[in-house]
Short mmCIF file of C-alpha atoms in Angstrom, two decimals:
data_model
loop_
_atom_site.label_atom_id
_atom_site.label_comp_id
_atom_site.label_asym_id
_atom_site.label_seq_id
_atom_site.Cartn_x
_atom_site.Cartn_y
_atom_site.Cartn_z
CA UNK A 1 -4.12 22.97 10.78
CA UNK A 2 -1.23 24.20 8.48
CA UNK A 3 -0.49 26.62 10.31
CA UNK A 4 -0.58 25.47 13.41
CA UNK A 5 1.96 22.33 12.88
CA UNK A 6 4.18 25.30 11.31
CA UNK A 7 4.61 27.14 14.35
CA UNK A 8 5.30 24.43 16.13
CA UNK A 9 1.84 24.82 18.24
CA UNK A 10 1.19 20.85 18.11
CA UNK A 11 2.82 18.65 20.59
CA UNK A 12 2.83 15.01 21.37
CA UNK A 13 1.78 13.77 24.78
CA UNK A 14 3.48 11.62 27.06
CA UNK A 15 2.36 8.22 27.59
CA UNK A 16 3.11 5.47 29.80
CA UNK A 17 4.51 2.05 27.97
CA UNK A 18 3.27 -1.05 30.11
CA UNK A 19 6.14 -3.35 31.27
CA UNK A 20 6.80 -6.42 29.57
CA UNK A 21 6.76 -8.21 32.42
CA UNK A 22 2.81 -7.20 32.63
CA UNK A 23 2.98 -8.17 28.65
CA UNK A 24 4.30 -11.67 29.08
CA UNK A 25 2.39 -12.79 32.50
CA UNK A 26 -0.78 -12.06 30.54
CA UNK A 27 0.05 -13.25 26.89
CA UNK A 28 0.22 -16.04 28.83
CA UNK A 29 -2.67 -16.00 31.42
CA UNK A 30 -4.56 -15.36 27.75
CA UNK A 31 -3.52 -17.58 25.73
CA UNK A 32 -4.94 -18.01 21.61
CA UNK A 33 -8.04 -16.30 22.89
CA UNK A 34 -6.13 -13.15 22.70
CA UNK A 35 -6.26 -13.53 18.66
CA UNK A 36 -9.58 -13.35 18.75
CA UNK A 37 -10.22 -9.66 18.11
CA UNK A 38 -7.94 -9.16 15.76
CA UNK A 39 -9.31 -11.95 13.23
CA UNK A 40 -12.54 -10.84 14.18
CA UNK A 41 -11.86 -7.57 12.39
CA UNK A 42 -10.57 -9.21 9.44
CA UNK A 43 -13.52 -11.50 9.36
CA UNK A 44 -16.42 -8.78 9.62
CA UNK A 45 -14.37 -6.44 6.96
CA UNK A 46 -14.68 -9.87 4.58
CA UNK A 47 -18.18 -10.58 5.70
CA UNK A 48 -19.76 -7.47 5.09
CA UNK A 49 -18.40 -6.41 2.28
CA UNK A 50 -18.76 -9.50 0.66
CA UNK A 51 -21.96 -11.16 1.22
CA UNK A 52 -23.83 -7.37 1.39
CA UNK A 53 -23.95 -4.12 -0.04
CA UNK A 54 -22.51 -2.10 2.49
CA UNK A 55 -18.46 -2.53 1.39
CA UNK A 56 -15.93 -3.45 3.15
CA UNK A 57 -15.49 -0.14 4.89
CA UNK A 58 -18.71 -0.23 6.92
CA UNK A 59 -17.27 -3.96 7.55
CA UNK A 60 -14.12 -2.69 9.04
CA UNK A 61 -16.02 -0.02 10.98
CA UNK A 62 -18.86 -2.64 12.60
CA UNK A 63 -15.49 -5.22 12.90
CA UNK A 64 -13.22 -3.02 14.51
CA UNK A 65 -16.84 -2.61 17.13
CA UNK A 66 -17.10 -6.25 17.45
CA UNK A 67 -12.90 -6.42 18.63
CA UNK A 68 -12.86 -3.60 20.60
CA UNK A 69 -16.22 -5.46 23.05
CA UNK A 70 -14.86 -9.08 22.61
CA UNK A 71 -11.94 -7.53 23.16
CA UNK A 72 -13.20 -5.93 26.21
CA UNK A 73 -14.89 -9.03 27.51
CA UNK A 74 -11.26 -11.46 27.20
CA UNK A 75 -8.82 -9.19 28.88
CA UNK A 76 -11.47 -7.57 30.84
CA UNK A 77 -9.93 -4.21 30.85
CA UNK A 78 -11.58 -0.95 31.49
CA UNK A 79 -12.95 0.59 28.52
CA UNK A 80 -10.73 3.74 29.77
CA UNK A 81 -7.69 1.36 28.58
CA UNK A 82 -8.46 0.73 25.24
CA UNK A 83 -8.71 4.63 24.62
CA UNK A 84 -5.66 5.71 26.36
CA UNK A 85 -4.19 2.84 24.33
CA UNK A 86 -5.40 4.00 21.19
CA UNK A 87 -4.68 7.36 21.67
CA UNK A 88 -0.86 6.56 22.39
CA UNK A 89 -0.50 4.20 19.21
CA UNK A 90 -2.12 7.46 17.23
CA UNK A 91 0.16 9.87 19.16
CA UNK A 92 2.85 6.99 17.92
CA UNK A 93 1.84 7.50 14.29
CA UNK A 94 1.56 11.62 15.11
CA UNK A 95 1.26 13.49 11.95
CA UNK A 96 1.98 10.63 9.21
CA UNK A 97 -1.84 9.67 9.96
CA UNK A 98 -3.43 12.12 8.43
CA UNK A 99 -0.50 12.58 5.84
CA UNK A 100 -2.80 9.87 3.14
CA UNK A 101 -5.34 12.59 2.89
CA UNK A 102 -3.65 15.54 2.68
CA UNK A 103 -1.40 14.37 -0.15
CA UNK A 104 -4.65 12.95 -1.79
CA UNK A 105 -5.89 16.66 -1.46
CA UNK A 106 -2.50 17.97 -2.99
CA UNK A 107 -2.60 15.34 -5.62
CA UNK A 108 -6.48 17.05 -6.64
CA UNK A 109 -4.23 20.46 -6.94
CA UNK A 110 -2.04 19.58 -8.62
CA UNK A 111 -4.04 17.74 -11.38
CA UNK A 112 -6.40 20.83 -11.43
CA UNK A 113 -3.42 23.68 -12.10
CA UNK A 114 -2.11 21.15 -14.95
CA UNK A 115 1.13 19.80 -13.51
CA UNK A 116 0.47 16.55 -15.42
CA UNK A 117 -0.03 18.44 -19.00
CA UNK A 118 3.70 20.09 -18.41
CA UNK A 119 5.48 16.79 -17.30
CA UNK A 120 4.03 14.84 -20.43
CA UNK A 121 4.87 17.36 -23.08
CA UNK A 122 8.34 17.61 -21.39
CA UNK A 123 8.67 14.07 -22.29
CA UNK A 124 6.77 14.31 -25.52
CA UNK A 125 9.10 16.64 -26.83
CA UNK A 126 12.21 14.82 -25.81
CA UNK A 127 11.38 11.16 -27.19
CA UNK A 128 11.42 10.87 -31.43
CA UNK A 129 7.46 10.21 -32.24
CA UNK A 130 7.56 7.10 -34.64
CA UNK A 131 9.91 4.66 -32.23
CA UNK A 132 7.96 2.12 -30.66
CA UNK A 133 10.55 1.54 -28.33
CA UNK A 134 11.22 4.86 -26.77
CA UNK A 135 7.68 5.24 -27.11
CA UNK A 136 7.04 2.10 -24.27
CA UNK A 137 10.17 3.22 -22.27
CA UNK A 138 8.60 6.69 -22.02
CA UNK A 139 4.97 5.31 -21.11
CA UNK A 140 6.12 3.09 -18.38
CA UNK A 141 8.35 5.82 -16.70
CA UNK A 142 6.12 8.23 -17.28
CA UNK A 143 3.63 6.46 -15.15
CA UNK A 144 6.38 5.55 -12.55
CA UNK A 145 7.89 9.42 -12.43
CA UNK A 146 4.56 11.18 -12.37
CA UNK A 147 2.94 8.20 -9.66
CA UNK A 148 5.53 9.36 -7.64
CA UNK A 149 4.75 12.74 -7.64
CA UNK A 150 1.09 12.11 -7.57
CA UNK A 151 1.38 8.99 -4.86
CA UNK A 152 -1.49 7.50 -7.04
CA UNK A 153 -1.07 5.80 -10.16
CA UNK A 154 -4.76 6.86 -10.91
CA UNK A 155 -4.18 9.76 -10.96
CA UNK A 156 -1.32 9.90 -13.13
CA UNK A 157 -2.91 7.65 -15.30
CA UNK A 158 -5.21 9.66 -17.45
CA UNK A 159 -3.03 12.47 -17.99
CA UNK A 160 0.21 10.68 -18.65
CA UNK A 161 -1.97 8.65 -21.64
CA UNK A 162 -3.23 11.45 -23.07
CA UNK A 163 0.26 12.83 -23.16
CA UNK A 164 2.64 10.44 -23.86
CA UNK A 165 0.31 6.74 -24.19
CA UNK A 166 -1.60 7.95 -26.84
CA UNK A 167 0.77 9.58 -29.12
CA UNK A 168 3.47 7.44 -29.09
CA UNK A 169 2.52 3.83 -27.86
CA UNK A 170 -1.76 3.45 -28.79
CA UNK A 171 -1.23 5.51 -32.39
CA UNK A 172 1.91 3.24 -33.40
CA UNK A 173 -0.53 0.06 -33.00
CA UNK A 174 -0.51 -1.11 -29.28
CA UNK A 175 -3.20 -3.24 -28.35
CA UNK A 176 -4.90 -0.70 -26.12
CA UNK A 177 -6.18 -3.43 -23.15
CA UNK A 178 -2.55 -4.62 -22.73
CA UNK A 179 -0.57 -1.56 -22.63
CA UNK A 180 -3.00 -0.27 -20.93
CA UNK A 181 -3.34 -2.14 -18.28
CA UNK A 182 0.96 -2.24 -18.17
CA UNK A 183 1.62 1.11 -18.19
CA UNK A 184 -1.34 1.11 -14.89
CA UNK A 185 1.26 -1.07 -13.34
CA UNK A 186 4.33 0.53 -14.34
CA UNK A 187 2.39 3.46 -12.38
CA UNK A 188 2.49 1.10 -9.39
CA UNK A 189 6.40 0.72 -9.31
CA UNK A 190 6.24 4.51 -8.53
CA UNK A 191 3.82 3.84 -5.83
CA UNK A 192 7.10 1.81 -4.19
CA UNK A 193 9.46 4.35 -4.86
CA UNK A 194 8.01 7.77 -3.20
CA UNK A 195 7.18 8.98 0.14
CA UNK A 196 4.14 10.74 -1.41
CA UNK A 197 2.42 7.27 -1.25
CA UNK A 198 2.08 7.74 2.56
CA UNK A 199 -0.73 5.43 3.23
CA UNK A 200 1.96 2.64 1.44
CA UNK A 201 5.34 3.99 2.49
CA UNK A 202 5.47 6.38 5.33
CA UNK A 203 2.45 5.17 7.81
CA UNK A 204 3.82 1.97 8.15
CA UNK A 205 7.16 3.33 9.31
CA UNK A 206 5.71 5.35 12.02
CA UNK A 207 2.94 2.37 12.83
CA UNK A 208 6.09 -0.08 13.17
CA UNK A 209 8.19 2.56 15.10
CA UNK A 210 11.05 2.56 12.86
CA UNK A 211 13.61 4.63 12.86
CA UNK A 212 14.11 5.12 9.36
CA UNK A 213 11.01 6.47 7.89
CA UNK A 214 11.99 5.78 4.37
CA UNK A 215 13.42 2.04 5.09
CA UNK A 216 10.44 0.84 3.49
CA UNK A 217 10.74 2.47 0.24
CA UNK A 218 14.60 1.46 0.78
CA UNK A 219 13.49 -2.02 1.27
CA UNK A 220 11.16 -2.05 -2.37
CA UNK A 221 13.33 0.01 -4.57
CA UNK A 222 15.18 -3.03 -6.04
CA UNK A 223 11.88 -4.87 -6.56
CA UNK A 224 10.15 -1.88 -7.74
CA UNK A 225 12.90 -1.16 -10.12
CA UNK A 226 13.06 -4.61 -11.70
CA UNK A 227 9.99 -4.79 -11.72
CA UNK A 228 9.46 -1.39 -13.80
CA UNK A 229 12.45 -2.87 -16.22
CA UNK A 230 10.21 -5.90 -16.95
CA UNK A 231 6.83 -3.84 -17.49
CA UNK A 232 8.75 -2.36 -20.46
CA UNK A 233 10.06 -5.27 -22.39
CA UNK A 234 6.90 -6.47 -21.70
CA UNK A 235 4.98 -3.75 -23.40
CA UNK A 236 7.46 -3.76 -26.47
CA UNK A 237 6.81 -7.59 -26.94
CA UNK A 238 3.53 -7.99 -26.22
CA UNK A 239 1.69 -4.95 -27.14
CA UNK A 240 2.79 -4.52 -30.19
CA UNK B 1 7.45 24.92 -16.11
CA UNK B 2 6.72 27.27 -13.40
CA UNK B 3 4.02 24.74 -12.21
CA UNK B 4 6.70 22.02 -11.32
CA UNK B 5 7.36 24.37 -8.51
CA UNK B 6 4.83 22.35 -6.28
CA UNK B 7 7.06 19.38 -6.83
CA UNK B 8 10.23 21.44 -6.15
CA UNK B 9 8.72 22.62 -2.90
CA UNK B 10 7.98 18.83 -1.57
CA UNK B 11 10.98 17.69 -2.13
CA UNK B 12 13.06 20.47 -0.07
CA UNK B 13 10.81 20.52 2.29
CA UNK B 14 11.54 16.44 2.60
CA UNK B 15 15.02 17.00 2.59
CA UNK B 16 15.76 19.19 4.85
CA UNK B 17 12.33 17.53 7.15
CA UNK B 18 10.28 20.45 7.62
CA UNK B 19 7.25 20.27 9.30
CA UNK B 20 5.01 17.91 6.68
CA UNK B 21 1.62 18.84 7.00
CA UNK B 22 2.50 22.70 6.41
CA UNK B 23 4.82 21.17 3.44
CA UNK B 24 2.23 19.70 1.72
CA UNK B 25 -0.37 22.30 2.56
CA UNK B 26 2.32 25.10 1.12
CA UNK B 27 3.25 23.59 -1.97
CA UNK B 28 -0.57 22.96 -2.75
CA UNK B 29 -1.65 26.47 -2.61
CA UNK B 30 1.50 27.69 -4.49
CA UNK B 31 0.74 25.26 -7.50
CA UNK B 32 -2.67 26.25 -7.36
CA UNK B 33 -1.97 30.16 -7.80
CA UNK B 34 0.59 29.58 -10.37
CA UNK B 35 -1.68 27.06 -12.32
CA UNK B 36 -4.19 30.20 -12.33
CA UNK B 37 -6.71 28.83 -9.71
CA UNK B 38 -8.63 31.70 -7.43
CA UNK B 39 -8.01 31.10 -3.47
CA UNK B 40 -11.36 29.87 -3.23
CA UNK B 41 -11.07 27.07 -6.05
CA UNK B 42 -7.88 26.04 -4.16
CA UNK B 43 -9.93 25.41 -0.79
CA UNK B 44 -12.57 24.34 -2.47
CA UNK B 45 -10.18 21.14 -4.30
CA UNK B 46 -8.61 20.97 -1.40
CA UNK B 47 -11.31 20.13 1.09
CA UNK B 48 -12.71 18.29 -1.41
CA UNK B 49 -10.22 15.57 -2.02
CA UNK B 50 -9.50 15.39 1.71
CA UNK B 51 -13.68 14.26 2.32
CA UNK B 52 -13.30 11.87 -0.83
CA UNK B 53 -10.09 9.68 0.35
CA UNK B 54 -11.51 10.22 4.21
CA UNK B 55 -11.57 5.95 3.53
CA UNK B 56 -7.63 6.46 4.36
CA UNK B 57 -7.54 7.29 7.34
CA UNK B 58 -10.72 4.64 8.83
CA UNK B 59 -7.73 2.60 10.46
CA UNK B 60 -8.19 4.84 13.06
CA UNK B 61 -11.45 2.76 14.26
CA UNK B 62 -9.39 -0.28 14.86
CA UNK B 63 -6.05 1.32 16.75
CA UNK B 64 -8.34 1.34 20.47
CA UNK B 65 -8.27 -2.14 20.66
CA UNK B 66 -5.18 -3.37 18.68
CA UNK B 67 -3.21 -0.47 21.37
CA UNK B 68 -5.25 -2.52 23.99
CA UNK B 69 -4.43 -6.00 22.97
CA UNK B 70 -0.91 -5.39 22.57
CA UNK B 71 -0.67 -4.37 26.14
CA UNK B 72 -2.14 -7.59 27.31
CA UNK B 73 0.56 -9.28 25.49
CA UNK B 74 -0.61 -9.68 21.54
CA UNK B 75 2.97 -9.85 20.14
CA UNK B 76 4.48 -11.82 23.07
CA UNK B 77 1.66 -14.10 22.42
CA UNK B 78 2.60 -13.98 18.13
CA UNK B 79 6.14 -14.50 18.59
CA UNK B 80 5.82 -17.59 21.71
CA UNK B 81 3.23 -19.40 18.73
CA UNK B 82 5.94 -19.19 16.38
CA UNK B 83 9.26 -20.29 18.94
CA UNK B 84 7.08 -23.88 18.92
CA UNK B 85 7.70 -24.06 15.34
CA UNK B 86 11.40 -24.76 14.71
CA UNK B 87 10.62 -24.70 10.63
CA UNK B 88 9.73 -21.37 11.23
CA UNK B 89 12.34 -18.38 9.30
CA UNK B 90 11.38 -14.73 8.97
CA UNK B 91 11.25 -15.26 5.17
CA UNK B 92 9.32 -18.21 5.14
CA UNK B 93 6.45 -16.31 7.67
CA UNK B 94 6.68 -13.29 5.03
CA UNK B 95 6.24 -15.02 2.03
CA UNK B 96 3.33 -17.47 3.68
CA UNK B 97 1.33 -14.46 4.19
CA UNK B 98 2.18 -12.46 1.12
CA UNK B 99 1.37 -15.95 -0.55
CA UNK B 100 -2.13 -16.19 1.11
CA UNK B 101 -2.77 -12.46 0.61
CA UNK B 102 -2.52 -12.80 -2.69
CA UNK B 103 -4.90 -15.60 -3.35
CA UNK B 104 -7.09 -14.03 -1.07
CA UNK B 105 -7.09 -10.40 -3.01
CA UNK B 106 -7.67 -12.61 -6.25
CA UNK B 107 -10.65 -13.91 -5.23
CA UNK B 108 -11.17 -10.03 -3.92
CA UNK B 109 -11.37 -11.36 -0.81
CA UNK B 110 -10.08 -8.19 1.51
CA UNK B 111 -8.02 -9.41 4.15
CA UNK B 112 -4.66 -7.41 5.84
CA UNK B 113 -3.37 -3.97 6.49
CA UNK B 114 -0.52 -2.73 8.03
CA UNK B 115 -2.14 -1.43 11.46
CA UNK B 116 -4.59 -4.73 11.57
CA UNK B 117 -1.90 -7.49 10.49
CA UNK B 118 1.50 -6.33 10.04
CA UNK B 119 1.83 -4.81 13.42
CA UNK B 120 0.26 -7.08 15.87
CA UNK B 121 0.60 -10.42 14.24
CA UNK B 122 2.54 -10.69 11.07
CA UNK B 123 5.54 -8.96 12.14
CA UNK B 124 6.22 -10.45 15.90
CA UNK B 125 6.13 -13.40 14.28
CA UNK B 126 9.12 -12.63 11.78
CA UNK B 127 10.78 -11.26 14.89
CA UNK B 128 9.97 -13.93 16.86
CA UNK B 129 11.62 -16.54 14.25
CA UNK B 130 14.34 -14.70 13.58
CA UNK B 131 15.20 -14.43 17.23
CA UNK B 132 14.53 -18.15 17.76
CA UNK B 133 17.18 -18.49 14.89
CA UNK B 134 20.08 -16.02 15.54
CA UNK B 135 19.55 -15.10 19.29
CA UNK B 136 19.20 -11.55 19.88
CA UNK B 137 19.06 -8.91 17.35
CA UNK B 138 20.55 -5.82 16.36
CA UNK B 139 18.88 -2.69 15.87
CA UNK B 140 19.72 -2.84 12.13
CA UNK B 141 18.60 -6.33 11.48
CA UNK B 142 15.12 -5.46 13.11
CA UNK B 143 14.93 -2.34 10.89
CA UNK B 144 15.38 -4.71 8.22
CA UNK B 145 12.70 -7.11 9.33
CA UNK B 146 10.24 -4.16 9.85
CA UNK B 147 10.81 -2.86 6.56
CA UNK B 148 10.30 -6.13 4.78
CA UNK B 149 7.13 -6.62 6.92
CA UNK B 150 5.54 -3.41 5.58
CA UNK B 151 7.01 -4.21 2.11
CA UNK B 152 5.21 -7.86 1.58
CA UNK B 153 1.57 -5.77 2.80
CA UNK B 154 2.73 -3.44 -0.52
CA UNK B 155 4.02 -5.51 -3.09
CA UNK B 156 1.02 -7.84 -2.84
CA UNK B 157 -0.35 -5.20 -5.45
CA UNK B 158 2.20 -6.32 -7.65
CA UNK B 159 1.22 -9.60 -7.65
CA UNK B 160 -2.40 -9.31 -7.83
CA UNK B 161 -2.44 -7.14 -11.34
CA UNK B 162 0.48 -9.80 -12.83
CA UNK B 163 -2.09 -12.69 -12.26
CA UNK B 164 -4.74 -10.49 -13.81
CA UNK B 165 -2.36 -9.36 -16.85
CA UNK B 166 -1.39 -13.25 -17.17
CA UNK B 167 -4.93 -14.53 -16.75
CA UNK B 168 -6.12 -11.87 -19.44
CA UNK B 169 -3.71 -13.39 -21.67
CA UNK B 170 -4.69 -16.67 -20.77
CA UNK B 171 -8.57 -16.17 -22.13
CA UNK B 172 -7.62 -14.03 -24.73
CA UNK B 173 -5.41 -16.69 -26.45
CA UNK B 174 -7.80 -19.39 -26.25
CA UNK B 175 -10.32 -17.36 -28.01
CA UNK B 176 -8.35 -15.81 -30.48
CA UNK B 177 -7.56 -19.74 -31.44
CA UNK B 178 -11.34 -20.77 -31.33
CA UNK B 179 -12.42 -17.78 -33.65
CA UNK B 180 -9.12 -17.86 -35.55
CA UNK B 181 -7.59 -21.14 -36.08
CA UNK B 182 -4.59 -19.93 -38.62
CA UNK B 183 -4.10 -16.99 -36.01
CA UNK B 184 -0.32 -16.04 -36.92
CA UNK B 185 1.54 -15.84 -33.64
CA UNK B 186 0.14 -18.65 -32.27
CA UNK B 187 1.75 -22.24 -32.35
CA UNK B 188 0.61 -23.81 -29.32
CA UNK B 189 -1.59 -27.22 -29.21
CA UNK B 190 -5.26 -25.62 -30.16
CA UNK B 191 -7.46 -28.86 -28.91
CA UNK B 192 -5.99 -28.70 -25.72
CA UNK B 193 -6.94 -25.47 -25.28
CA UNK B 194 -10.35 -25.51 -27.01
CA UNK B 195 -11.34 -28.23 -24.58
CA UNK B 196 -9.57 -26.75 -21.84
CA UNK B 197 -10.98 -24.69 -18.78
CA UNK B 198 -10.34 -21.79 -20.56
CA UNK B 199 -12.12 -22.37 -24.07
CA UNK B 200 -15.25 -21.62 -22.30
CA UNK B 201 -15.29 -18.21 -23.29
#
C-alpha cells in the first residue's frame, strides 16, 4: 500500500456534487424526518452498548444498518445512491482515513525499538533528581512531548513513568493515584497539539473539507497549552 | 539517539507534505531496523497494531448514509432549524453540545463523533447561526467555525477526566475526614460532609 501511494499509483475519482437547489427543495419536501437516521445511529451505538454485552462498536455497526434502511425508506433513494454517496465522502477523506491505523501501527514500532527509553533518559539526565518541582514540570511535558510523538497518551504513558514519573515525582512522595492520573492528562494536551493524533486532528479536517488541515490543532493549541500549564501546578500542589 | 530518527523522518516528511501513508510506513521500518528488530518482527508489529485499532476506522459503516442524507438536504435542513431561533450564536450551539457531551460521557453514555455529529448536524448549525447573525461569510471565518466544530468533539476529553480528577478528590476528602478527624490539611466543615452525599463511602 506504501508503495503504491509513493509512486503516485493511487488516484481520486471524480464525483458529481448534487445542486443545492436539489438540496434545499428536498430538506424541505423532508422536513425533521430527515434527522431521523442520524439519531438513530447515535441511539443504537448507546443502546447496545449499554444495556448488552456486545459494546458500543457492534452498536454503531447494527445503528449505522438501521440509518442507512430508514434512511432508505424516508428519502426513498436507490440503494445505488447511498453507495456512490459514501464512496465520494470517503474519496473526500482520501488517505487521512486510514491514517488512525497506520500511525497506531507506527506507534507499536516505535515502542518496540525503544524510542520511549531514549526520550526519558534524555530528560532524566537533564532535570536535577531531588527537585520536586522540575520533577512535575518534566512528568507533565514528558507526557505531552512523547503523546505527540506517539498520538496516544497510552502509549506514552508507561514508558514516560518508568522514566521520568517514577524517579523523580512517585520516589520524592507523590501520591501515586493523583499524579498519576495528571500526568495521563497532561498526555492528553499532546493529543491536541500533534497531527500524529489523526483520528483527533487530521480526519476531521478532511471530513469537514477544510482547507487547512492543521486548523484544528491551530484552533486547540491555546487551550491545550493552558491547559498543560495548569496540570503542573496542579501536580506540585496537590500531589505532593 | 539514533532511534529518534523515526521522529525526524515524520516530521520532514510533514513539512515538506510528502505522500503520508509511505511517510509513516518509511519511518516505521527505519526505527524498527535501527532499534535492532528483524524485517519480519517489523511486519509482524506492524500488522499487528493495524488489526488491534481496526475500531478506528468503523466510521466507515456510517459515511453511505450520512453522504446520502446530506444530498437530500441534511445540513440545509440543520441550519433552516436553527435561522427560527434568533437566540441562536455559533458559540452558544458549540458549547450546548460540548456541554451535553460531557454529561453524557460522564455517565459513559457514548454519544458524538466527528463524521456522525459534527459534520451533518452540529456544524451547519454553527454555520447556520453565524450566517443568520453576520450575513454571509468569509472563507476564513468558516475555517474558523470548522475548526472550532472539530475542536469542542476533542476537548470534551478534557473535561470528562477534570470531573473525574475533581470527583476523586471529592470522595477522597470526605473519607480521609471520617477515618481521620485531626487530618492536617483539612479545615473544612466535617459534619457537613460526613452527612453529605459523599460520606457514603
Amino acid at each position: 500500500m506504501g508503495t503504491l501511494t509513493a509512486t503516485g499509483q493511487v488516484k481520486v475519482g471524480n464525483f458529481k456534487e448534487t445542486t443545492s437547489e436539489f438540496k434545499e427543495k428536498k430538506s424541505k419536501e423532508f422536513g425533521n424526518k430527515i434527522f431521523i437516521p442520524v439519531l438513530s445511529i447515535a441511539f443504537f451505538a448507546f443502546v447496545i452498548g449499554q444495556f448488552t454485552s456486545l459494546g458500543g462498536l457492534v452498536g454503531l455497526g447494527i445503528g449505522a444498518i438501521v440509518a442507512t434502511i430508514s434512511g432508505l425508506i424516508i428519502t426513498k433513494a436507490k440503494t445505488k445512491e447511498a453507495l456512490y454517496e459514501g464512496n465520494r465522502l470517503l474519496q473526500q477523506v482520501g488517505p487521512f482515513s486510514i491514517l488512525p491505523q497506520l500511525l497506531a501501527a507506527l506507534g507499536a514500532l516505535f515502542n518496540a525499538a525503544g524510542v520511549g527509553e531514549v526520550i526519558a533518559s534524555g530528560i532524566s539526565k537533564a532535570i536535577p533528581a531531588d527537585n520536586i518541582i522540575f520533577g512535575s514540570i518534566a512528568y507533565c511535558l514528558g507526557m505531552a512531548v512523547f503523546t505527540m510523538i506517539m498520538g496516544n497518551g497510552f502509549a506514552a504513558f508507561t514508558v514516560i513513568t518508568a522514566g521520568i514519573g517514577v524517579p523523580f515525582v512517585y520516589n520524592q512522595g507523590a501520591d501515586p493515584a493523583i499524579a498519576g492520573s495528571l500526568a495521563l492528562t497532561a498526555g492528553y494536551c499532546g493529543t491536541l497539539l500533534t497531527p500524529m493524533a489523526a483520528n483527533f486532528n487530521i480526519v476531521p479536517a478532511a471530513v469537514l473539507e477544510m482547507e487547512d488541515k492543521n486548523k484544528v490543532i491551530k484552533t486547540q493549541a491555546p487551550i491545550a497549552i493552558l491547559m498543560l500549564v495548569i496540570h503542573i501546578i496542579l501536580m506540585i500542589v496537590w500531589a505532593f | 539517539m539514533i532511534k529518534l530518527i523515526g521522529i525526524l523522518i515524520i516530521i520532514i516528511g510533514f513539512l515538506l507534505k510528502l505522500d503520508t501513508i509511505a511517510v509513516v510506513l518509511t519511518s516505521g521500518v527505519i526505527t524498527g531496523i535501527v532499534g535492532g528488530l528483524g524485517f519480519g518482527e517489523i511486519l509482524e508489529t506492524l500488522g499487528q497494531a493495524f488489526i488491534t485499532n481496526r475500531y478506528m476506522t468503523i466510521f466507515f459503516v456510517t459515511l453511505p448514509i450520512i453522504g446520502l442524507l446530506e444530498k437530500y438536504g441534511l445540513k440545509e435542513r440543520a441550519a433552516s432549524l436553527i435561522s427560527n431561533l434568533k437566540a441562536a450564536t455559533t458559540g452558544k450551539i458549540l458549547s450546548f453540545y460540548m456541554v451535553l457531551r460531557t454529561i453524557a460521557a460522564a455517565l459513559s453514555l457514548r454519544i458524538g463523533g466527528h463524521v456522525e455529529f459534527i459534520r451533518p448536524l452540529i456544524y451547519p448549525m454553527a454555520e447556520g447561526a453565524a450566517r443568520n447573525k453576520y450575513g454571509e461569510l468569509s472563507e476564513e471565518e468558516t475555517e474558523d467555525i470548522k475548526g472550532l466544530s472539530a475542536s469542542v468533539e476533542n476537548k470534551i476529553r478534557y473535561w470528562i477526566v477534570l470531573v473525574i480528577i475533581i470527583y476523586y478528590f471529592y470522595i477522597r476528602r470526605t473519607y480521609t475526614c471520617k477515618t481521620c478527624r485531626n487530618y492536617s490539611t483539612y479545615n473544612g466543615d466535617i459534619d457537613s460532609n460526613r452527612t453529605g452525599k459523599g460520606g457514603k463511602l
